[in-house]
Structure formats: C-alpha cells, structure tokens
Coordinates of C-alpha atoms in Angstrom, one line a residue:
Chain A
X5 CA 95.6 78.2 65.1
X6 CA 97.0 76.4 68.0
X7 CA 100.2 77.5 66.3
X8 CA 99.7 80.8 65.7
X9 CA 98.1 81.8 69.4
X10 CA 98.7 80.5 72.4
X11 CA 98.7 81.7 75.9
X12 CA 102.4 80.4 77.7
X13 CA 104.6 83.8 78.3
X14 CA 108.0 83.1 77.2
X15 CA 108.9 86.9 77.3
X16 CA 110.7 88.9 80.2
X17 CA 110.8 92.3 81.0
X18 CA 113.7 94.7 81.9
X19 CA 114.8 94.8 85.4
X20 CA 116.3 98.8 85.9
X21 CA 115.7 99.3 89.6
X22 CA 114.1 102.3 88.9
X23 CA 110.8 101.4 89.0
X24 CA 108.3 100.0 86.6
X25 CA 108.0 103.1 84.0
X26 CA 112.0 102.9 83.4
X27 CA 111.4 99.0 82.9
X28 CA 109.0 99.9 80.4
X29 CA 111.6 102.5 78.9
X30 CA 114.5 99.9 79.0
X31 CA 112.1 97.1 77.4
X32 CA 111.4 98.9 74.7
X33 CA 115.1 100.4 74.2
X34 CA 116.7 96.8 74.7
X35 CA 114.4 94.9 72.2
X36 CA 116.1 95.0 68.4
X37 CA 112.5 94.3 67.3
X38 CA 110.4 97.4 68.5
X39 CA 113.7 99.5 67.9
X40 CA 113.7 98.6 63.8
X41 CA 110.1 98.2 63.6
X42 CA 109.3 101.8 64.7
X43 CA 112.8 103.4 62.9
X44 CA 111.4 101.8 59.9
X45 CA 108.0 103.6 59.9
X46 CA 109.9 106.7 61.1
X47 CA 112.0 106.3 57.6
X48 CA 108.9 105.5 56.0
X49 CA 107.3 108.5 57.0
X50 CA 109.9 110.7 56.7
X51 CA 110.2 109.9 52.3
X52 CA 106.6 111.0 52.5
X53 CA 106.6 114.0 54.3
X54 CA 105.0 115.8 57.9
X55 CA 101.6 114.5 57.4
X56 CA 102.2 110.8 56.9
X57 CA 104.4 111.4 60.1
X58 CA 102.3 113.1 62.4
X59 CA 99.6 110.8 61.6
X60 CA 102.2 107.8 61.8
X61 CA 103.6 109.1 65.0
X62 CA 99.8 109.2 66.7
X63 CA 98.8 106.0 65.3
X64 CA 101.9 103.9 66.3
X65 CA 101.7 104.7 69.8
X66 CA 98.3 104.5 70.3
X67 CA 98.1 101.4 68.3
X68 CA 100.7 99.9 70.1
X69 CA 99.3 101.1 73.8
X70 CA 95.7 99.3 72.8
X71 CA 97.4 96.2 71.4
X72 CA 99.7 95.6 74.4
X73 CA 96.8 95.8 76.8
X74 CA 93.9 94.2 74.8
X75 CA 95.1 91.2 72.9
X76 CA 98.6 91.1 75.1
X77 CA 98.3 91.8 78.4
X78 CA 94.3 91.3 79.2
X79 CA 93.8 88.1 76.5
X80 CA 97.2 86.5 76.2
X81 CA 97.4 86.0 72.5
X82 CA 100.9 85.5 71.3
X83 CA 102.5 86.7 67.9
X84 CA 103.7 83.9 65.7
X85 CA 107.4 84.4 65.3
X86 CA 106.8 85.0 61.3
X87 CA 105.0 87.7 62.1
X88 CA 107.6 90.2 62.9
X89 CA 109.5 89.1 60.1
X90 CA 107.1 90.1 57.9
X91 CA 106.5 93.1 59.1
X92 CA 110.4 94.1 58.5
X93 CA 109.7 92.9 54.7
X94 CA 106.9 95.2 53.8
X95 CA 107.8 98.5 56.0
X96 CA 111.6 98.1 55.2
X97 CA 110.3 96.7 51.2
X98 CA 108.4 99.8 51.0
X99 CA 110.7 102.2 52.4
X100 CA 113.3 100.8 50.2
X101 CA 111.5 101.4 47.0
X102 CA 110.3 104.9 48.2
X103 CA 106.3 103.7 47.3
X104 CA 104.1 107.0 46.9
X105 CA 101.7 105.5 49.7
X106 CA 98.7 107.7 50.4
X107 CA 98.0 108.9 53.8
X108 CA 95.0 106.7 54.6
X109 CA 97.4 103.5 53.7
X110 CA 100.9 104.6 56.0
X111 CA 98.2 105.4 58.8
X112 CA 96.9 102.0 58.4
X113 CA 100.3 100.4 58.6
X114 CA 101.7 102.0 61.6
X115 CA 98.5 100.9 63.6
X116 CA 98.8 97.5 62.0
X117 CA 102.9 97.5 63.4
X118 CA 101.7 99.2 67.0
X119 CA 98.9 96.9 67.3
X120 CA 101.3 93.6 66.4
X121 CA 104.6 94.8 68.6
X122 CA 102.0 96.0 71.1
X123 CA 100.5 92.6 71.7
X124 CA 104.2 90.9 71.5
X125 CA 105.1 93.2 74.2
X126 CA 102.1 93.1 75.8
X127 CA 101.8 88.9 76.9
X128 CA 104.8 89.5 79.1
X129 CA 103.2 92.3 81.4
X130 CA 101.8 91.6 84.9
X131 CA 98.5 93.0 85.2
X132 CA 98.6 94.9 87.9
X133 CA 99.4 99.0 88.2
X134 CA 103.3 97.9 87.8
X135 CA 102.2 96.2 84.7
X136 CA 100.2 99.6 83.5
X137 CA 103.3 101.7 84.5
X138 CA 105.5 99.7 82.9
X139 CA 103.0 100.2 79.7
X140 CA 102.8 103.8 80.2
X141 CA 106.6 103.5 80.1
X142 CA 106.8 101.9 77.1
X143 CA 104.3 103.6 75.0
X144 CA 106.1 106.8 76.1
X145 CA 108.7 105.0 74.9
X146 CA 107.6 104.5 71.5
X147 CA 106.4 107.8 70.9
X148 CA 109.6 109.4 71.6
X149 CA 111.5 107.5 69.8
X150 CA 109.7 107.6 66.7
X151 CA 109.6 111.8 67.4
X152 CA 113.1 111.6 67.6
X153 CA 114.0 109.5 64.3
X154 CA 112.0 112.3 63.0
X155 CA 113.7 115.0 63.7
X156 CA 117.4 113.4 62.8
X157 CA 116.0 112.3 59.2
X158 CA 113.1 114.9 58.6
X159 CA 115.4 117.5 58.0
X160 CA 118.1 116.4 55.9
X161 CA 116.5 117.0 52.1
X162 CA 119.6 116.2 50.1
X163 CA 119.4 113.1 47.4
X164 CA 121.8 111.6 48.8
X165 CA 119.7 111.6 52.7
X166 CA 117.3 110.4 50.8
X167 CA 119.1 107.2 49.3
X168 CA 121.0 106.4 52.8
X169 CA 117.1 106.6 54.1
X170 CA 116.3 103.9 50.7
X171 CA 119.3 101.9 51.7
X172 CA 118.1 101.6 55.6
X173 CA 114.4 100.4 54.7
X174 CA 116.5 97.8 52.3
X175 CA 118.8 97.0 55.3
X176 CA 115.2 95.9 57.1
X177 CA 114.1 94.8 54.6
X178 CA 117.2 91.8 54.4
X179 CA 116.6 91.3 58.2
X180 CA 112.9 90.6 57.7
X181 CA 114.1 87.9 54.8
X182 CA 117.0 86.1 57.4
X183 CA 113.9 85.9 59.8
X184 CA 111.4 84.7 57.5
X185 CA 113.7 82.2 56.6
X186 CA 114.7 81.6 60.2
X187 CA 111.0 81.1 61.5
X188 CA 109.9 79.2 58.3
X189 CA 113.2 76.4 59.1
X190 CA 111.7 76.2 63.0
X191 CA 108.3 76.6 61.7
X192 CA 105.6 76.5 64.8
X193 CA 108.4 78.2 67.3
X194 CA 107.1 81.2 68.9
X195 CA 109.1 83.9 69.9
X196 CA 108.7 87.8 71.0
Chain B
X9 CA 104.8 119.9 76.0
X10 CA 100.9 119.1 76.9
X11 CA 101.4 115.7 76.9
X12 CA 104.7 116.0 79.4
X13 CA 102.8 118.4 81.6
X14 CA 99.8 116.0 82.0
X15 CA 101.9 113.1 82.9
X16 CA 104.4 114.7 85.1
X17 CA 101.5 116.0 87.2
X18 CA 100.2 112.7 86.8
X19 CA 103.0 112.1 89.3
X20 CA 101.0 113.5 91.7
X21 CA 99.3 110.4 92.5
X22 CA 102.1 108.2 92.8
X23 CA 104.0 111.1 94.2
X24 CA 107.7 110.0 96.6
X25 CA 107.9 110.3 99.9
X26 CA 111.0 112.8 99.4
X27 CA 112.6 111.5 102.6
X28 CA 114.0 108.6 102.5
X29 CA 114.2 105.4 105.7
X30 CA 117.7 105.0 106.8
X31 CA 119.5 101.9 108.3
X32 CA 122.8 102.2 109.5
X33 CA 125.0 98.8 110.9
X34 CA 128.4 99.3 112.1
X35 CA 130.2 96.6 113.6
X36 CA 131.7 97.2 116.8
X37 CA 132.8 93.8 117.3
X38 CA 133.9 90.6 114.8
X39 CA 129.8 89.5 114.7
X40 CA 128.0 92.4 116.8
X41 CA 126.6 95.5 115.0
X42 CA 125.3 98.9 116.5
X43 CA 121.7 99.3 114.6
X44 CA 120.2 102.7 113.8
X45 CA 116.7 102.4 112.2
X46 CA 115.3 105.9 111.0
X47 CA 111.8 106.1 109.0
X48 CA 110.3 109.0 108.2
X49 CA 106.9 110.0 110.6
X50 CA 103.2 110.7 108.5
X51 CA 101.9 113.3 110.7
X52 CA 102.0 111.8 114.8
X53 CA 102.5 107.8 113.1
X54 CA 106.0 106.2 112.3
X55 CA 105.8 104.6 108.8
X56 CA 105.4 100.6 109.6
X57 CA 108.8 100.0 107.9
X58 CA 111.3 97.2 109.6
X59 CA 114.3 95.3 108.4
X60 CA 114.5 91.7 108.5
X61 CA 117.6 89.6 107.4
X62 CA 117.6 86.2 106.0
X63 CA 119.9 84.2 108.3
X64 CA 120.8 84.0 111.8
X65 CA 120.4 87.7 113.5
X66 CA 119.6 88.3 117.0
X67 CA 118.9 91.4 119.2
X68 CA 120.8 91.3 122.6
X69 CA 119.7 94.9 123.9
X70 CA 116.1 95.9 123.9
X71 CA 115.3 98.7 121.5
X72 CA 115.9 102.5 122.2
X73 CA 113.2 104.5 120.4
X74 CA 113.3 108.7 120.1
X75 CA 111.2 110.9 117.9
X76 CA 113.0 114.0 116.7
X77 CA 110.9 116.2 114.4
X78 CA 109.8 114.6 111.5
X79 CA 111.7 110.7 112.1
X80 CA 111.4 107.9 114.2
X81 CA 114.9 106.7 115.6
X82 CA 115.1 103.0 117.0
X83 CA 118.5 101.7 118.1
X84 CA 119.9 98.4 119.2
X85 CA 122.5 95.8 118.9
X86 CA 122.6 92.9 116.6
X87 CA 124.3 89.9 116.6
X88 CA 124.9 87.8 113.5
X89 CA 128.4 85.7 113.0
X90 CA 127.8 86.1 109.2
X91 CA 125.9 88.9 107.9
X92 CA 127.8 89.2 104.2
X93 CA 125.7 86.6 102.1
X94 CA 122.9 86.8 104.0
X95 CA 119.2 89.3 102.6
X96 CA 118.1 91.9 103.6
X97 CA 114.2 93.0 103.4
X98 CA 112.7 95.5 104.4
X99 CA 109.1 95.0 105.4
X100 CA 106.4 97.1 104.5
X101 CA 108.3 99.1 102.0
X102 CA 106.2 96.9 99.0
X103 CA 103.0 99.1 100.4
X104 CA 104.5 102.2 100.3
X105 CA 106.1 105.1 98.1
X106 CA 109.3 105.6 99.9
X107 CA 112.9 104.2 99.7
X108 CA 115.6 103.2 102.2
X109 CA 118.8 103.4 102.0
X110 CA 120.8 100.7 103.8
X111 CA 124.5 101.2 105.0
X112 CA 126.4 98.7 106.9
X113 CA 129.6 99.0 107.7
X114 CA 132.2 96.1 108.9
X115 CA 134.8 95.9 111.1
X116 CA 137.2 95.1 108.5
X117 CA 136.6 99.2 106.9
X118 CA 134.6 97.9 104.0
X119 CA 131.1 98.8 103.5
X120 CA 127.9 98.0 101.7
X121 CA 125.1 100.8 100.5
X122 CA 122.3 100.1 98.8
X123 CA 119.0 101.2 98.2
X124 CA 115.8 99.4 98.8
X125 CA 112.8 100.8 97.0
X126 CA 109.1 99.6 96.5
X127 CA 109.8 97.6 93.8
X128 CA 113.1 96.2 94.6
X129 CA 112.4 95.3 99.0
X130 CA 115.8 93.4 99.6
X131 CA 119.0 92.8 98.5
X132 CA 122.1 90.2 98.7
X133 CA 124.8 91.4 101.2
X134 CA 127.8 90.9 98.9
X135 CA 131.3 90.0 99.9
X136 CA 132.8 93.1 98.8
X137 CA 131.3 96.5 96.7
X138 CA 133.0 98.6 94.6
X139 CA 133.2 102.2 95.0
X140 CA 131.1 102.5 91.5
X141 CA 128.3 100.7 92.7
X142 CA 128.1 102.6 96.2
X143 CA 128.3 106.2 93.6
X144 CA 125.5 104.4 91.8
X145 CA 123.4 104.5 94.5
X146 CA 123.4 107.7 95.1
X147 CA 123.5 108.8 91.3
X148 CA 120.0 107.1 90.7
X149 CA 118.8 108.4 94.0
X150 CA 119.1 111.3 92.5
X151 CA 117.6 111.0 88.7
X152 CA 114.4 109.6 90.9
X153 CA 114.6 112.1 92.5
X154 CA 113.8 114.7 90.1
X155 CA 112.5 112.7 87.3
X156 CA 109.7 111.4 90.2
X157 CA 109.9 115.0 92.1
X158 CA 106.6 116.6 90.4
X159 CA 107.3 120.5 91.8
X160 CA 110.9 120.1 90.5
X161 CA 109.6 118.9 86.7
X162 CA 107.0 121.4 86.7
X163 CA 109.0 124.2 87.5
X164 CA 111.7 123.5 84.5
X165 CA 109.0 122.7 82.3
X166 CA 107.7 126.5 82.8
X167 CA 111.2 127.9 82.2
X168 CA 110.7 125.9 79.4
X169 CA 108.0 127.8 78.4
X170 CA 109.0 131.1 79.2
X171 CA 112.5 131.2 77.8
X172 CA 112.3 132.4 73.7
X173 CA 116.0 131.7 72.4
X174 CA 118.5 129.0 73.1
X175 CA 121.3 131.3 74.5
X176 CA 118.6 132.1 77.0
X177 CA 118.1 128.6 77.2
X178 CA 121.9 128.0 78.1
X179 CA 121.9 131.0 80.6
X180 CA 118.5 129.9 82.5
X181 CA 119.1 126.1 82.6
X182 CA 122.9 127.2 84.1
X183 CA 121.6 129.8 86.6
X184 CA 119.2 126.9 87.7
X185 CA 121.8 124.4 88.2
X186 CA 124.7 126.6 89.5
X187 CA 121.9 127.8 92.4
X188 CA 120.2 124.0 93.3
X189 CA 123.8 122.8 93.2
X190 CA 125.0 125.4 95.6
X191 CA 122.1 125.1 98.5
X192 CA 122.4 120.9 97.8
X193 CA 125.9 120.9 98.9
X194 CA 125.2 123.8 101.8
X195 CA 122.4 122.1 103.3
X196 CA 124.0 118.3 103.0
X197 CA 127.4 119.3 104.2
X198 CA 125.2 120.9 107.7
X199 CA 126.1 124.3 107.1
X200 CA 122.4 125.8 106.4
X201 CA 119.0 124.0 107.0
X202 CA 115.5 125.0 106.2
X203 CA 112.5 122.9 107.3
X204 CA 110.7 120.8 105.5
X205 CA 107.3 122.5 105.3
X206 CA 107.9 126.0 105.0
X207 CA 110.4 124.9 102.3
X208 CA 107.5 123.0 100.4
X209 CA 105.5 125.9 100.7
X210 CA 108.3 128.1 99.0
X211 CA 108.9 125.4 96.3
X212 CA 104.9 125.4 95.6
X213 CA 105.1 129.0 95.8
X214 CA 107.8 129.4 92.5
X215 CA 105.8 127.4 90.5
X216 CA 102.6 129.2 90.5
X217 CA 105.0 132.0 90.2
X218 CA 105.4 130.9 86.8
X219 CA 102.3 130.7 86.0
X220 CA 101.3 134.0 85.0
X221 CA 104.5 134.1 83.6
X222 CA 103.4 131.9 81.2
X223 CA 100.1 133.6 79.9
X224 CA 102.1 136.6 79.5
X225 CA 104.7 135.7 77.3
X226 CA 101.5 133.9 75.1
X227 CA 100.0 137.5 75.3
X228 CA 103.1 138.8 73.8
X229 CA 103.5 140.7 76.8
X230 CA 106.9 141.0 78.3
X231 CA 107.9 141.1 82.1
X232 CA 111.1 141.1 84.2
X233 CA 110.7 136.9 84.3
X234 CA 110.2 137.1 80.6
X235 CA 113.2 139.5 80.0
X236 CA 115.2 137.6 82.7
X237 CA 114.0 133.8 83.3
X238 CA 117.7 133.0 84.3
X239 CA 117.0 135.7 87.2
X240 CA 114.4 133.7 88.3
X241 CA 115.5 130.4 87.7
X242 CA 118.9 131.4 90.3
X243 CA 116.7 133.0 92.9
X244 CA 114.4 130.0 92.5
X245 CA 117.0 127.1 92.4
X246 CA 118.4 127.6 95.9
X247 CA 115.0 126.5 96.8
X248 CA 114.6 123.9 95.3
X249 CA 118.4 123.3 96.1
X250 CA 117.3 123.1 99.4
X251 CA 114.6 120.5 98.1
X252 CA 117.0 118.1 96.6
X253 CA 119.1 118.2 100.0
X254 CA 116.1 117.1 102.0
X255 CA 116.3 113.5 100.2
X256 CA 119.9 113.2 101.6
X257 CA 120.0 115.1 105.0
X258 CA 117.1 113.4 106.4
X259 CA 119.2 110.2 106.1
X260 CA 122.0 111.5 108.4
X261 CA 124.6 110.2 106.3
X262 CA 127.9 109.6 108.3
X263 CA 130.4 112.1 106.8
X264 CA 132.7 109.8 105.2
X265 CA 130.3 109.5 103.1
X266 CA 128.9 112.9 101.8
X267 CA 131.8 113.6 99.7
X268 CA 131.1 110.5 97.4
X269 CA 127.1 110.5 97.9
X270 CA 126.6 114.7 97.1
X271 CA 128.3 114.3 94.0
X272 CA 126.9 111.4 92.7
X273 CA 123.3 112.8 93.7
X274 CA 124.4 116.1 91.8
X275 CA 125.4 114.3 89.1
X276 CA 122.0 112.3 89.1
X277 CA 120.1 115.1 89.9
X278 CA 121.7 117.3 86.2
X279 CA 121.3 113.9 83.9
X280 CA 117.7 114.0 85.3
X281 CA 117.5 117.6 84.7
X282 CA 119.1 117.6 81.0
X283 CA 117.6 114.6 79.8
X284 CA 114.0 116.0 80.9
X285 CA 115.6 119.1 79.0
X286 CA 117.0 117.6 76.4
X287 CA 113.5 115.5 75.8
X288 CA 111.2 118.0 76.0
X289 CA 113.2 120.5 73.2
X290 CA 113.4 117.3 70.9
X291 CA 109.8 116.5 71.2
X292 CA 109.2 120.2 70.5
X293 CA 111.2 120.3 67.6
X294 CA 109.7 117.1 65.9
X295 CA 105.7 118.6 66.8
X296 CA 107.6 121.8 64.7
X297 CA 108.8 119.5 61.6
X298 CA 106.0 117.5 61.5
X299 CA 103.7 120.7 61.2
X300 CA 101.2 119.4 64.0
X301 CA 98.9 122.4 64.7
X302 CA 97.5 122.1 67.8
X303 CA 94.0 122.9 68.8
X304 CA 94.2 126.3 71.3
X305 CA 92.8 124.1 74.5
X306 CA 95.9 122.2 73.9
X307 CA 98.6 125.2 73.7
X308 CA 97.4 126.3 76.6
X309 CA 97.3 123.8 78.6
X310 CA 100.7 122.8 79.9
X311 CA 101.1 126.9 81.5
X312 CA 97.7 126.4 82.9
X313 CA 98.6 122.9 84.3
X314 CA 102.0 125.0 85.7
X315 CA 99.6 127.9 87.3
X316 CA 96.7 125.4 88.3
X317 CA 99.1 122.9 90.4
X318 CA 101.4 125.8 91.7
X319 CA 98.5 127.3 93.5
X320 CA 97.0 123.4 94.5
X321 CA 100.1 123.2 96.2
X322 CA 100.5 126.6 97.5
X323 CA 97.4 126.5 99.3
X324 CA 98.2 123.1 100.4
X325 CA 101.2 123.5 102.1
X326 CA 100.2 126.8 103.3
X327 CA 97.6 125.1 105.4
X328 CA 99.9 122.4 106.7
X329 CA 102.3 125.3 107.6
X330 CA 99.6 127.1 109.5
X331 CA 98.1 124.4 111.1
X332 CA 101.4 123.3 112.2
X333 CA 102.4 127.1 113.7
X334 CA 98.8 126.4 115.3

C-alpha cells in the first residue's frame, strides 16, 4: 500500500504565460497519457454509437474534474505507474475487438478513466484559485477534446473507418502492454 | 453553447483590467536611463504597482508625478552600469488583474519588451531579443485580450446564435473582423480616439442589442439582424475595434513600435476570435452527432445569458458615464 499511494508530487505542470486556465489547457494537451486515454474512449464510444458517447463524454469530464480535486489535489494520493498501463490494455483491448458493451458498463469505464487520470493530474496542482483555474482549464480541456475525437470519427460509417478505428484501440492497446512491462521491470516506481 | 456562455461570463469575476501599466527605459547615456512609469488610475487612486530591479539601480533625480485622465505618469532617471542580466519585478502586480508591458530601450538601438502579468511578476533582462519574441508579445497580448475580454466573447457568441447558414457565417465573422481591425489600427496609429467610458457603455450597449435578437430567431421570427447579422456585426465591430485599441493606446507605445505591435495584436486578436469560433461550431456539431437533447432551460439559456449581461452592463456603465458627466 505504501507502494501504491503515497503523498511526494513528482509531477509538474505547464508553464504558458497565459495564465493558469491555458496551463491547465497545455497540461492536458502536452501529456501523451490523458491525450490516448481520452481518444481511446472517444474510439470506444464512437463503434458503439451517440449514446454511449454522450454519456461517455459527460462522465469523463466530470469524473476526471472530481478525481483531480478529491483524491489528487485535496488528499494527495498518487497512481501507481501500472495503473495507466492498464488502463491502455482494457480501453484500447476493447476497442480493438469492437465488444458490444452495454451503456451502463462504457459509462462506468469512462468514470473509472476520468477518475484515475484525474487524480494523476490532480497531485501536481497548487491548491489555491490558480490551482482551481488551472483545473477548470483542464477539465475544459478534456471535454473538448473528447467532443472533438467525436466529431472526426463519429461520422465516417464506412467498414473500412471502422477497422482503422479497430486498429487504433489495438495500437493502445500494444502501448498499454510496453508499459505494463515497463512498470512491472521497475516495479514500485511511481510515475504520472 | 450553454456551457461556453456560463463560463465566459464567469469571466466576469476575474474580469482584466483592459488597460495595461506601462514602463518605458531609454538610455540616454552608457548606464543612465530616462524612466517613464504609467499605471492605470481606479477611480481618484493610482494602482499600487512599482518596478524594482534585481541588481544595482539608483535614482539620481527625484520623481516627477502628473495625472492625465485615467493614468498616473511618474518619471525619473535611473542609474544602473549593467541592467541586461539583471530582474525585473513588478510589485503589486501578483494582487491584481492587470498586466504591464515593460520596454527598455539601450543606447546601443537594441531593445527588450516584455510583458509582466499576475502570474508571471518579473522577467530576466536578456542580452539580446529577437524580433519574434518582441511580435510575441504583442500577439498573446492580444489572444488575452479577447479570449479574457467577456463583452467581446459574448457578443460573437450571439452572432453565433443568430447567424443560420455557414456562408452567413463567413460573411458575419468577415464583416466583424474587417470593422474591429479597421478602428484598431485608426485609434492605435492616433488618428481617432473615443473615451473609455462612453465606449464601454456602447460596447455593453451591442450586446444586449443581441439579445432580443436571439429570442426572435428561436421564435422563428425574422428581423433585419436576423436577415443581416453581418450588418450588425460591421456596424458593431468598429466598437469594439475601438475596444481592442484601448489595451494598446493607453500604453503610449513609441511609434517605432506600432507597426510591429498592431499587427501582432491583430493577429492575436483573429486566432483568439477563430479559435473561440472554430470551438464553439465543433462543440456544436459533436452535441448534433451525439444526439444530446437538451432540456428547454438549457437552450435558452446562453441568449438569455447574452440579453441578461448586455443590459448588467449597460446599466452599469451608463451610471458610471452619468456620474462622471455629474
């Protein structure tokens, strides 16, 4: 358990000079991990259909908002670097093999993705109103970018769309295996 | 569109302080610099704003103070053998909403601009700058500008909401730029000016405006704004034209420098403009393929928001106009 949360702050946040809400912006834009952790729900969502993505693109953000501030920002608990690797596996996995999830299950998953990148995110925020702006910044963040993965994919209903989108989830997918493998060679690191 | 019409007005709370404080040092001679300190006045008292440099500086003349409308001007002469390498802070500017832009020039013809802002309160002097950075100034001076300018959001947000086709679109978004771009250079080259509060007044007064404007074209009713936004948005723009200026004339930029720092602002000003654009028709277009129906309290809300802080601000700046005439 010592392991798995601890309270040190390794992570740093974006520096644009523009003020604490573009930080925010540029934090999430600059950090490979949100970027294919969200486009992968956004593929996810987009085999399924405009239901699992509305609810998906709700549920992210707001996930993501409560698990920066709560277990991130207010109580300091850190992700365990295997964490986010195994988050690539499943959403990538599933979006790979085109799984017929139900609506109840790809709702759960996108608050179970917000709610972990959240809290990575969330350890490295000061937590004062620069710290909440560059939150607001961030979740805004999120929830445009998954809107806008959206409307690129969404539309394109070809078979072949559909097995580029299949070959992306398997591409994250393989990056959730090098990291697994990765975090289980330095097992106990922690990372962001 | 709900959501980006509750958090732009949001902005109100954390709202700019659209002029910015100004400090000019030009070096007369090798070591010895001419100092002109503007900061912008709150009512009767000078924003507590001062510069302070991280190495050896000295005043040798005591300090000349003036209050033209609006500004505080202090002058006086510094002496420091080696300013380049040295920091520059400005105190006070961590407290408050406003920036400064800081322009020194040496003896030597180079120069070094920069802005300080609440979050970022001082800066290296650098040995040499290069003509990008000093347009990059001036380019994110003016994406804050609108992207933090509340009135200015708001009243593309309700063209947004008026116009029903993309080649209207095209035509309004144009009309708005070809107009705020025409007063912006007009007022910051010095060959028009309009003051401050009756401008803001003006500016409050086009967004409520809209408002109505709004409820009809939900109505299905039609109007000459409805017919015409691109009418509106031209007349409009070299208002708010006159708006954008205010963020660089009340500097009192040398003009050497307006060239570079109107066109860079422009430029900032139109990436600002089209990416808020550009954001809001994606966002729309994704709420459209993901079939999100929207409860009715939640359609109507952004023109409401439009109306509600158009006439907030009307009626605000109204009064400060009167009770300044009084």
């Amino acid at each position: 358990m010592a392991i798995l949360f601890t309270s040190a702050a390794q992570a740093h946040l974006v520096t644009t000079g523009l003020g604490p809400v573009y930080d925010g912006i540029a934090h999430f834009a600059l950090s490979p991990k949100d970027l294919i952790a969200v486009g992968g729900l956004a593929l996810l969502a987009a085999l399924r259909g405009p239901t699992h993505g509305a609810w998906a693109l709700f549920t992210v953000s707001l996930f993501w908002l409560l698990g920066a501030a709560v277990p991130g920002q207010a109580l300091g608990l850190r992700v365990p670097t295997v964490v986010p690797a195994v988050v690539f596996l499943v959403v990538g996995g599933l979006a790979a093999a085109d799984v017929r999830l139900p609506v109840s299950i790809s709702t759960v998953l996108a608050a179970t993705v917000g709610l972990i990148r959240g809290c990575s995110n969330g350890v490295a925020l000061p937590g004062d109103r620069a710290g909440l702006l560059n939150l607001a910044g961030m979740t805004t963040a999120v929830f445009v970018f998954f809107a806008l993965c959206i409307v690129l994919i969404f539309p394109i209903r070809s078979h072949l769309a559909r097995i580029a989108v299949r070959i992306c989830g398997s591409s994250i997918a393989a990056t959730g295996v090098l990291l697994l493998g990765w975090s289980i060679r330095g097992a106990g690191s922690i990372s962001n | 569109l709900a959501a980006l019409a509750v958090l732009f007005s949001s902005a109100l709370a954390f709202a700019h302080e659209i002029r910015p404080a100004y400090l000019e040092l030009r070096e007369d001679k090798p070591g010895e610099f001419t100092v002109l300190w503007k900061t912008p006045m709150l009512g009767a008292a000078r924003l507590a704003l001062e510069p302070e440099f991280s190495g050896d500086s000295v005043a040798v003349t005591p300090v000349t103070a003036r209050t033209p409308p609006g500004a505080a001007i202090q002058q006086w002469t510094l002496r420091a053998a080696a300013l380049r390498g040295q920091k520059l802070r400005i105190r006070g500017l961590e407290g408050s909403m406003t920036d400064a832009l800081v322009r020194i020039e040496f003896a030597d013809g180079t120069k070094w601009v920069q802005r300080l802002t609440g979050d970022e309160t001082e800066a290296a002097i650098p040995m040499r700058q290069s003509g990008w950075s000093v347009a990059r100034v001036y380019l994110t001076l003016g994406i804050d500008h609108i992207l933090f300018g509340a009135d200015h959001v708001l009243f593309v947000l309700g063209l947004l909401l008026i116009v029903k086709n993309r080649w209207m679109l095209l035509k309004t978004i144009t009309a708005f730029t070809v107009a705020h771009s025409i007063t912006l250079a007009v007022a910051t080259l010095g060959y028009a000016n309009v003051p401050a509060v009756p401008l803001n007044a003006a500016i409050a007064l086009s967004i409520l405006f809209l408002g109505p404007e709004i409820v009809r074209s939900w109505r299905g009713q039609t109007s000459f704004t409805i017919r015409n936004p691109w009418v509106v948005a031209f007349a409009f723009g070299l208002l708010h034209g006159f708006g954008f200026a205010s963020a660089l004339t009340s500097a009192g930029l040398p003009q050497t420098d307006l060239p570079l720092a109107l066109l860079s602002f422009n430029v900032g000003v139109e990436i600002g403009q089209l990416s808020l654009v550009g954001l809001v028709l994606s966002l729309e277009r994704a709420f459209r393929v993901l079939e999100i129906r929207w409860p009715r309290w939640a359609e109507v809300l952004p023109g409401y928001t439009v109306g509600s802080l158009g006439a907030f601000w009307t009626i605000q700046r109204v009064a400060i106009l009167l009770g300044g005439a009084q």
